[in-house]
Structure formats: C-alpha cells, structure tokens
Amino acid sequence: QVQLVESGGGLVQAGGSLRLSCAASGRTFSSYAMGWFRQAPGKEREFVAANLWSAGLQYYVPYYASSVKGRFTISRDNAKNTVYLQMNSLKPEDTAVYYCAASSTLAPAYVARRDYYDFWGQGTQVTVSS
C-alpha cells in the first residue's frame, strides 16, 4: 500500500516556476512508477508526466504530455520516497489541481491511463495568473 501527499502548489505569475513534491509512504516506493496528472475545472483529469523503471535500461525513464514537454521535469528521490514535478515557464492554461499517482503495473504504453495507477494523492492547487 502506498499513500501520497502532494505539496508545493500555489499562485504564480505566467512565466514563473513552481516545484511540486509528492511524499509517499510505503516500503516499496522504488518499485512503483510515479505519475502526475492535473484537472482543471470542467475538464477531465489529464496526464502530465510520469517515470517508470526500465528493466532493460536499468533507469527510470520519464514521459511527458506534449503540452508540458520542455517546460516540466519529473524526478524522484527513492531515498526520500518523494517524486517531484519542476514546472517552469508556467502558462495560465497550466492552472489546475495537480495529483500525484503511483502504479505497480505501469508500462510505457499506459503512462497516460488513469486506470493504470493504483494510488492517488489529494491534489495541490496550481494557479497561474496572466
């Protein structure tokens, strides 16, 4: 079982940066793929970024939605049981509640699928003003 708590959201002007953190409980954190999703009012929860272990590469491989590629960076620190989302060059359309998620069965083809994540945090609000 994994429990997730997001933090780091807030209000920022367009062009600014925020760093979100997701603290996880559980003793098998390193075995979980981690993802970030976001949900704006009136919209479905959408994929933002994820990383997951590649047995072939022996590395956590990052994946990004096209809307954030080049601006956002996902990273993790297994020793701290924490995954991060560094958000740069923020735009008003990035405004949403951001959710951290964990998956025990994720594969690259499914990183954007909500149903492939087992655990979710409560979310943290990110508001980008114009």
GROMACS .gro file of C-alpha atoms in nm:
model
  130
    1GLN     CA    1   0.000   0.000   0.000
    2VAL     CA    2   0.115   0.349  -0.084
    3GLN     CA    3  -0.016   0.678   0.045
    4LEU     CA    4   0.069   1.000  -0.134
    5VAL     CA    5   0.065   1.362  -0.022
    6GLU     CA    6   0.129   1.647  -0.265
    7SER     CA    7   0.266   1.986  -0.171
    8GLY     CA    8   0.416   2.291  -0.335
    9GLY     CA    9   0.119   2.431  -0.518
   10GLY     CA   10   0.033   2.796  -0.511
   11LEU     CA   11  -0.017   3.111  -0.710
   12VAL     CA   12   0.243   3.217  -0.961
   13GLN     CA   13   0.256   3.460  -1.250
   14ALA     CA   14   0.284   3.342  -1.606
   15GLY     CA   15   0.643   3.262  -1.688
   16GLY     CA   16   0.722   3.167  -1.333
   17SER     CA   17   0.813   2.836  -1.177
   18LEU     CA   18   0.688   2.600  -0.911
   19ARG     CA   19   0.818   2.274  -0.778
   20LEU     CA   20   0.564   2.020  -0.663
   21SER     CA   21   0.653   1.740  -0.427
   22CYS     CA   22   0.479   1.414  -0.361
   23ALA     CA   23   0.576   1.234  -0.044
   24ALA     CA   24   0.499   0.865  -0.040
   25SER     CA   25   0.463   0.615   0.236
   26GLY     CA   26   0.538   0.250   0.192
   27ARG     CA   27   0.845   0.034   0.183
   28THR     CA   28   0.832  -0.047  -0.187
   29PHE     CA   29   0.843   0.306  -0.326
   30SER     CA   30   1.127   0.235  -0.565
   31SER     CA   31   0.925  -0.036  -0.735
   32TYR     CA   32   0.639   0.199  -0.822
   33ALA     CA   33   0.605   0.401  -1.133
   34MET     CA   34   0.507   0.755  -1.043
   35GLY     CA   35   0.296   0.998  -1.234
   36TRP     CA   36   0.150   1.345  -1.223
   37PHE     CA   37  -0.194   1.433  -1.351
   38ARG     CA   38  -0.388   1.755  -1.343
   39GLN     CA   39  -0.750   1.855  -1.357
   40ALA     CA   40  -0.886   2.195  -1.443
   41PRO     CA   41  -1.246   2.297  -1.375
   42GLY     CA   42  -1.481   2.137  -1.624
   43LYS     CA   43  -1.212   1.911  -1.766
   44GLU     CA   44  -1.111   1.551  -1.721
   45ARG     CA   45  -0.804   1.462  -1.526
   46GLU     CA   46  -0.519   1.459  -1.775
   47PHE     CA   47  -0.174   1.311  -1.782
   48VAL     CA   48   0.119   1.542  -1.720
   49ALA     CA   49   0.430   1.335  -1.658
   50ALA     CA   50   0.549   1.001  -1.528
   51ASN     CA   51   0.858   0.798  -1.472
   52LEU     CA   52   0.892   0.425  -1.451
   53TRP     CA   53   1.165   0.171  -1.422
   54SER     CA   54   1.304   0.018  -1.734
   55ALA     CA   55   1.447  -0.325  -1.664
   56GLY     CA   56   1.635  -0.312  -1.990
   57LEU     CA   57   1.786   0.031  -1.930
   58GLN     CA   58   1.814  -0.003  -1.553
   59TYR     CA   59   1.687   0.351  -1.529
   60TYR     CA   60   1.374   0.547  -1.452
   61VAL     CA   61   1.250   0.670  -1.785
   62PRO     CA   62   1.048   0.994  -1.795
   63TYR     CA   63   0.740   1.054  -2.005
   64TYR     CA   64   0.563   1.383  -2.066
   65ALA     CA   65   0.246   1.513  -2.216
   66SER     CA   66   0.315   1.717  -2.525
   67SER     CA   67   0.163   2.022  -2.357
   68VAL     CA   68   0.435   2.031  -2.091
   69LYS     CA   69   0.734   1.877  -2.266
   70GLY     CA   70   1.032   2.106  -2.244
   71ARG     CA   71   0.883   2.302  -1.954
   72PHE     CA   72   0.820   2.042  -1.685
   73THR     CA   73   1.059   1.788  -1.541
   74ILE     CA   74   0.969   1.486  -1.334
   75SER     CA   75   1.224   1.342  -1.098
   76ARG     CA   76   1.234   1.116  -0.797
   77ASP     CA   77   1.443   1.053  -0.493
   78ASN     CA   78   1.385   0.700  -0.379
   79ALA     CA   79   1.585   0.755  -0.062
   80LYS     CA   80   1.334   1.022   0.038
   81ASN     CA   81   1.030   0.842  -0.102
   82THR     CA   82   0.950   1.155  -0.299
   83VAL     CA   83   0.868   1.241  -0.656
   84TYR     CA   84   0.893   1.596  -0.788
   85LEU     CA   85   0.749   1.797  -1.068
   86GLN     CA   86   0.953   2.101  -1.160
   87MET     CA   87   0.734   2.337  -1.358
   88ASN     CA   88   0.897   2.619  -1.550
   89SER     CA   89   0.764   2.874  -1.794
   90LEU     CA   90   0.419   2.834  -1.650
   91LYS     CA   91   0.119   2.937  -1.851
   92PRO     CA   92  -0.235   3.024  -1.742
   93GLU     CA   93  -0.355   2.703  -1.905
   94ASP     CA   94  -0.142   2.510  -1.657
   95THR     CA   95  -0.385   2.615  -1.385
   96ALA     CA   96  -0.530   2.301  -1.231
   97VAL     CA   97  -0.528   2.075  -0.933
   98TYR     CA   98  -0.222   1.855  -0.966
   99TYR     CA   99  -0.235   1.497  -0.847
  100CYS     CA  100   0.041   1.253  -0.775
  101ALA     CA  101  -0.019   0.888  -0.856
  102ALA     CA  102   0.161   0.557  -0.816
  103SER     CA  103   0.140   0.241  -1.020
  104SER     CA  104   0.271  -0.106  -0.954
  105THR     CA  105   0.195  -0.235  -1.303
  106LEU     CA  106   0.264   0.053  -1.537
  107ALA     CA  107   0.414   0.007  -1.880
  108PRO     CA  108   0.522   0.278  -2.124
  109ALA     CA  109   0.214   0.237  -2.340
  110TYR     CA  110  -0.010   0.315  -2.044
  111VAL     CA  111   0.157   0.607  -1.869
  112ALA     CA  112  -0.131   0.839  -1.955
  113ARG     CA  113  -0.402   0.597  -1.848
  114ARG     CA  114  -0.562   0.688  -1.517
  115ASP     CA  115  -0.684   0.335  -1.464
  116TYR     CA  116  -0.328   0.201  -1.456
  117TYR     CA  117  -0.248   0.391  -1.139
  118ASP     CA  118  -0.328   0.230  -0.807
  119PHE     CA  119  -0.289   0.516  -0.561
  120TRP     CA  120  -0.364   0.887  -0.573
  121GLY     CA  121  -0.291   1.187  -0.359
  122GLN     CA  122  -0.541   1.453  -0.264
  123GLY     CA  123  -0.403   1.709  -0.505
  124THR     CA  124  -0.247   2.051  -0.478
  125GLN     CA  125  -0.377   2.364  -0.647
  126VAL     CA  126  -0.161   2.544  -0.901
  127THR     CA  127  -0.286   2.878  -1.025
  128VAL     CA  128  -0.103   3.070  -1.294
  129SER     CA  129  -0.209   3.428  -1.343
  130SER     CA  130  -0.173   3.617  -1.668
   0.00000   0.00000   0.00000
